[in-house]
Amino acid sequence: AQKITQTQPGMFVQEKEAVTLDCTYDTSDPSYGLFWYKQPSSGEMIFLIYQGSYDQQNATEGRYSLNFQKARKSANLVISASQLGDSAMYFCAMREGQANDYKLSFGAGTTVTVRA
Amino acid sequence: SQTIHQWPATLVQPVGSPLSLECTVEGTSNPNLYWYRQAAGRGLQLLFYSVGIGQISSEVPQNLSASRPQDRQFILSSKKLLLSDSGFYLCAWSVHGGTDTQYFGPGTRLTVL
């Protein structure tokens, strides 16, 4: 079964607007971590934000915030005030179990195109 | 600060030829190291990971092998490439403990003809 599901293959957003990228996950482990990465056309995977399963507050990093809804097993990424440089593919990933479990499961990704 | 290097950046190889991709990390000691493959327009597939020198775990049975001859060096190899080995290969590192956040290199785009 898919551990990470990203249902939006592609999205368009107007510059300066906010965009929400959906991510749902599947795990029975009470301890896990959720990650978002950005992959521009150059190919490099850039770490954006992390949310631990026991974190009480939603993670934020600059214009990125993670809308963590534990009961729904949802970890949506919100990008505020979109910029042209935000055009890229975005991947949601999960680490199950305690830290040092090493393996990340990645979703299929969502392509975001920011329009001027 | 930590940096991760991969080379070559691009590679075109004939079927049946050998392969060696190299990854090195600077600015950290005893990192966990990972090799991923990404098919065009797809997510990442973990191939190998290593928690120390000479310690390699394989996630997917395949035509590839990995080695870690030094603390911050990770090598992906093949004796005979297949067409299906084409893809984008990414190396990543993480620190022991913490959140297991993985940081990726620039990748190698491999085309097998």
PDB file of N, CA and C in Angstrom, chain B residues 8-57:
ATOM      1  N   PRO B   8      29.777  11.910 -12.018  1.00  0.00           N
ATOM      2  CA  PRO B   8      29.592  13.080 -12.882  1.00  0.00           C
ATOM      3  C   PRO B   8      28.168  13.621 -12.797  1.00  0.00           C
ATOM      4  N   ALA B   9      27.932  14.776 -13.388  1.00  0.00           N
ATOM      5  CA  ALA B   9      26.593  15.353 -13.403  1.00  0.00           C
ATOM      6  C   ALA B   9      25.708  14.641 -14.415  1.00  0.00           C
ATOM      7  N   THR B  10      26.265  14.288 -15.540  1.00  0.00           N
ATOM      8  CA  THR B  10      25.526  13.537 -16.560  1.00  0.00           C
ATOM      9  C   THR B  10      26.431  12.457 -17.125  1.00  0.00           C
ATOM     10  N   LEU B  11      25.786  11.394 -17.580  1.00  0.00           N
ATOM     11  CA  LEU B  11      26.550  10.255 -18.091  1.00  0.00           C
ATOM     12  C   LEU B  11      25.706   9.514 -19.110  1.00  0.00           C
ATOM     13  N   VAL B  12      26.312   9.204 -20.244  1.00  0.00           N
ATOM     14  CA  VAL B  12      25.657   8.382 -21.260  1.00  0.00           C
ATOM     15  C   VAL B  12      26.532   7.155 -21.460  1.00  0.00           C
ATOM     16  N   GLN B  13      25.936   5.976 -21.217  1.00  0.00           N
ATOM     17  CA  GLN B  13      26.717   4.748 -21.259  1.00  0.00           C
ATOM     18  C   GLN B  13      26.008   3.706 -22.122  1.00  0.00           C
ATOM     19  N   PRO B  14      26.755   2.851 -22.803  1.00  0.00           N
ATOM     20  CA  PRO B  14      26.115   1.768 -23.560  1.00  0.00           C
ATOM     21  C   PRO B  14      25.708   0.626 -22.639  1.00  0.00           C
ATOM     22  N   VAL B  15      24.698  -0.099 -23.087  1.00  0.00           N
ATOM     23  CA  VAL B  15      24.269  -1.295 -22.361  1.00  0.00           C
ATOM     24  C   VAL B  15      25.456  -2.248 -22.212  1.00  0.00           C
ATOM     25  N   GLY B  16      25.588  -2.804 -21.013  1.00  0.00           N
ATOM     26  CA  GLY B  16      26.653  -3.770 -20.775  1.00  0.00           C
ATOM     27  C   GLY B  16      27.939  -3.166 -20.260  1.00  0.00           C
ATOM     28  N   SER B  17      28.018  -1.854 -20.235  1.00  0.00           N
ATOM     29  CA  SER B  17      29.234  -1.202 -19.736  1.00  0.00           C
ATOM     30  C   SER B  17      29.178  -1.062 -18.228  1.00  0.00           C
ATOM     31  N   PRO B  18      30.331  -0.860 -17.571  1.00  0.00           N
ATOM     32  CA  PRO B  18      30.327  -0.692 -16.114  1.00  0.00           C
ATOM     33  C   PRO B  18      29.950   0.731 -15.727  1.00  0.00           C
ATOM     34  N   LEU B  19      29.664   0.892 -14.428  1.00  0.00           N
ATOM     35  CA  LEU B  19      29.243   2.196 -13.911  1.00  0.00           C
ATOM     36  C   LEU B  19      29.911   2.467 -12.578  1.00  0.00           C
ATOM     37  N   SER B  20      30.292   3.705 -12.380  1.00  0.00           N
ATOM     38  CA  SER B  20      30.757   4.134 -11.063  1.00  0.00           C
ATOM     39  C   SER B  20      30.337   5.577 -10.854  1.00  0.00           C
ATOM     40  N   LEU B  21      29.470   5.786  -9.874  1.00  0.00           N
ATOM     41  CA  LEU B  21      29.042   7.127  -9.481  1.00  0.00           C
ATOM     42  C   LEU B  21      29.566   7.400  -8.089  1.00  0.00           C
ATOM     43  N   GLU B  22      30.058   8.605  -7.901  1.00  0.00           N
ATOM     44  CA  GLU B  22      30.674   8.914  -6.616  1.00  0.00           C
ATOM     45  C   GLU B  22      29.950  10.054  -5.906  1.00  0.00           C
ATOM     46  N   CYS B  23      29.927   9.941  -4.610  1.00  0.00           N
ATOM     47  CA  CYS B  23      29.286  10.933  -3.759  1.00  0.00           C
ATOM     48  C   CYS B  23      30.208  11.191  -2.571  1.00  0.00           C
ATOM     49  N   THR B  24      30.470  12.458  -2.282  1.00  0.00           N
ATOM     50  CA  THR B  24      31.265  12.783  -1.096  1.00  0.00           C
ATOM     51  C   THR B  24      30.576  13.897  -0.314  1.00  0.00           C
ATOM     52  N   VAL B  25      30.730  13.832   0.986  1.00  0.00           N
ATOM     53  CA  VAL B  25      30.145  14.812   1.882  1.00  0.00           C
ATOM     54  C   VAL B  25      31.265  15.535   2.613  1.00  0.00           C
ATOM     55  N   GLU B  26      31.112  16.836   2.771  1.00  0.00           N
ATOM     56  CA  GLU B  26      32.085  17.634   3.516  1.00  0.00           C
ATOM     57  C   GLU B  26      31.411  18.298   4.703  1.00  0.00           C
ATOM     58  N   GLY B  27      32.179  18.517   5.750  1.00  0.00           N
ATOM     59  CA  GLY B  27      31.688  19.300   6.864  1.00  0.00           C
ATOM     60  C   GLY B  27      30.935  18.532   7.921  1.00  0.00           C
ATOM     61  N   THR B  28      30.978  17.211   7.861  1.00  0.00           N
ATOM     62  CA  THR B  28      30.330  16.404   8.887  1.00  0.00           C
ATOM     63  C   THR B  28      31.076  15.081   9.004  1.00  0.00           C
ATOM     64  N   SER B  29      30.929  14.435  10.144  1.00  0.00           N
ATOM     65  CA  SER B  29      31.582  13.144  10.341  1.00  0.00           C
ATOM     66  C   SER B  29      30.545  12.064  10.582  1.00  0.00           C
ATOM     67  N   ASN B  30      30.871  10.861  10.127  1.00  0.00           N
ATOM     68  CA  ASN B  30      30.032   9.687  10.339  1.00  0.00           C
ATOM     69  C   ASN B  30      28.573   9.902   9.931  1.00  0.00           C
ATOM     70  N   PRO B  31      28.359  10.425   8.740  1.00  0.00           N
ATOM     71  CA  PRO B  31      26.964  10.614   8.313  1.00  0.00           C
ATOM     72  C   PRO B  31      26.333   9.296   7.892  1.00  0.00           C
ATOM     73  N   ASN B  32      25.015   9.252   7.913  1.00  0.00           N
ATOM     74  CA  ASN B  32      24.300   8.203   7.191  1.00  0.00           C
ATOM     75  C   ASN B  32      24.304   8.630   5.722  1.00  0.00           C
ATOM     76  N   LEU B  33      24.472   7.673   4.834  1.00  0.00           N
ATOM     77  CA  LEU B  33      24.519   7.999   3.403  1.00  0.00           C
ATOM     78  C   LEU B  33      23.510   7.143   2.654  1.00  0.00           C
ATOM     79  N   TYR B  34      22.971   7.705   1.578  1.00  0.00           N
ATOM     80  CA  TYR B  34      21.883   7.065   0.839  1.00  0.00           C
ATOM     81  C   TYR B  34      22.094   7.239  -0.661  1.00  0.00           C
ATOM     82  N   TRP B  35      21.669   6.231  -1.413  1.00  0.00           N
ATOM     83  CA  TRP B  35      21.540   6.343  -2.858  1.00  0.00           C
ATOM     84  C   TRP B  35      20.083   6.134  -3.235  1.00  0.00           C
ATOM     85  N   TYR B  36      19.553   7.067  -4.034  1.00  0.00           N
ATOM     86  CA  TYR B  36      18.201   6.980  -4.556  1.00  0.00           C
ATOM     87  C   TYR B  36      18.243   6.996  -6.082  1.00  0.00           C
ATOM     88  N   ARG B  37      17.207   6.443  -6.681  1.00  0.00           N
ATOM     89  CA  ARG B  37      17.007   6.583  -8.116  1.00  0.00           C
ATOM     90  C   ARG B  37      15.623   7.173  -8.354  1.00  0.00           C
ATOM     91  N   GLN B  38      15.567   8.054  -9.338  1.00  0.00           N
ATOM     92  CA  GLN B  38      14.298   8.688  -9.696  1.00  0.00           C
ATOM     93  C   GLN B  38      14.079   8.511 -11.189  1.00  0.00           C
ATOM     94  N   ALA B  39      13.020   7.802 -11.545  1.00  0.00           N
ATOM     95  CA  ALA B  39      12.647   7.707 -12.954  1.00  0.00           C
ATOM     96  C   ALA B  39      11.985   9.022 -13.355  1.00  0.00           C
ATOM     97  N   ALA B  40      11.946   9.298 -14.647  1.00  0.00           N
ATOM     98  CA  ALA B  40      11.426  10.573 -15.145  1.00  0.00           C
ATOM     99  C   ALA B  40      10.010  10.828 -14.636  1.00  0.00           C
ATOM    100  N   GLY B  41       9.803  11.983 -13.997  1.00  0.00           N
ATOM    101  CA  GLY B  41       8.482  12.369 -13.525  1.00  0.00           C
ATOM    102  C   GLY B  41       7.940  11.544 -12.369  1.00  0.00           C
ATOM    103  N   ARG B  42       8.822  10.839 -11.690  1.00  0.00           N
ATOM    104  CA  ARG B  42       8.360   9.960 -10.602  1.00  0.00           C
ATOM    105  C   ARG B  42       8.999  10.344  -9.278  1.00  0.00           C
ATOM    106  N   GLY B  43       8.570   9.631  -8.236  1.00  0.00           N
ATOM    107  CA  GLY B  43       9.164   9.837  -6.917  1.00  0.00           C
ATOM    108  C   GLY B  43      10.495   9.115  -6.791  1.00  0.00           C
ATOM    109  N   LEU B  44      11.037   9.138  -5.585  1.00  0.00           N
ATOM    110  CA  LEU B  44      12.352   8.568  -5.339  1.00  0.00           C
ATOM    111  C   LEU B  44      12.255   7.150  -4.813  1.00  0.00           C
ATOM    112  N   GLN B  45      13.158   6.317  -5.275  1.00  0.00           N
ATOM    113  CA  GLN B  45      13.251   4.940  -4.824  1.00  0.00           C
ATOM    114  C   GLN B  45      14.586   4.762  -4.114  1.00  0.00           C
ATOM    115  N   LEU B  46      14.543   4.374  -2.848  1.00  0.00           N
ATOM    116  CA  LEU B  46      15.778   4.146  -2.097  1.00  0.00           C
ATOM    117  C   LEU B  46      16.447   2.873  -2.595  1.00  0.00           C
ATOM    118  N   LEU B  47      17.717   2.993  -2.942  1.00  0.00           N
ATOM    119  CA  LEU B  47      18.487   1.843  -3.428  1.00  0.00           C
ATOM    120  C   LEU B  47      19.361   1.251  -2.321  1.00  0.00           C
ATOM    121  N   PHE B  48      20.164   2.092  -1.697  1.00  0.00           N
ATOM    122  CA  PHE B  48      21.096   1.635  -0.669  1.00  0.00           C
ATOM    123  C   PHE B  48      21.199   2.696   0.422  1.00  0.00           C
ATOM    124  N   TYR B  49      21.540   2.252   1.631  1.00  0.00           N
ATOM    125  CA  TYR B  49      21.924   3.201   2.654  1.00  0.00           C
ATOM    126  C   TYR B  49      23.048   2.616   3.480  1.00  0.00           C
ATOM    127  N   SER B  50      23.781   3.515   4.128  1.00  0.00           N
ATOM    128  CA  SER B  50      24.961   3.102   4.882  1.00  0.00           C
ATOM    129  C   SER B  50      25.052   3.911   6.163  1.00  0.00           C
ATOM    130  N   VAL B  51      25.271   3.224   7.280  1.00  0.00           N
ATOM    131  CA  VAL B  51      25.394   3.912   8.561  1.00  0.00           C
ATOM    132  C   VAL B  51      26.853   4.018   8.991  1.00  0.00           C
ATOM    133  N   GLY B  52      27.770   3.449   8.218  1.00  0.00           N
ATOM    134  CA  GLY B  52      29.179   3.535   8.567  1.00  0.00           C
ATOM    135  C   GLY B  52      30.041   2.907   7.486  1.00  0.00           C
ATOM    136  N   ILE B  53      31.344   3.077   7.627  1.00  0.00           N
ATOM    137  CA  ILE B  53      32.286   2.525   6.649  1.00  0.00           C
ATOM    138  C   ILE B  53      32.064   1.029   6.500  1.00  0.00           C
ATOM    139  N   GLY B  54      31.931   0.590   5.259  1.00  0.00           N
ATOM    140  CA  GLY B  54      31.777  -0.824   4.972  1.00  0.00           C
ATOM    141  C   GLY B  54      30.419  -1.411   5.289  1.00  0.00           C
ATOM    142  N   GLN B  55      29.508  -0.603   5.811  1.00  0.00           N
ATOM    143  CA  GLN B  55      28.168  -1.091   6.166  1.00  0.00           C
ATOM    144  C   GLN B  55      27.164  -0.610   5.128  1.00  0.00           C
ATOM    145  N   ILE B  56      26.652  -1.546   4.344  1.00  0.00           N
ATOM    146  CA  ILE B  56      25.737  -1.218   3.265  1.00  0.00           C
ATOM    147  C   ILE B  56      24.481  -2.054   3.409  1.00  0.00           C
ATOM    148  N   SER B  57      23.333  -1.393   3.297  1.00  0.00           N
ATOM    149  CA  SER B  57      22.056  -2.101   3.280  1.00  0.00           C
ATOM    150  C   SER B  57      21.395  -1.851   1.938  1.00  0.00           C
TER     151      SER B  57
END
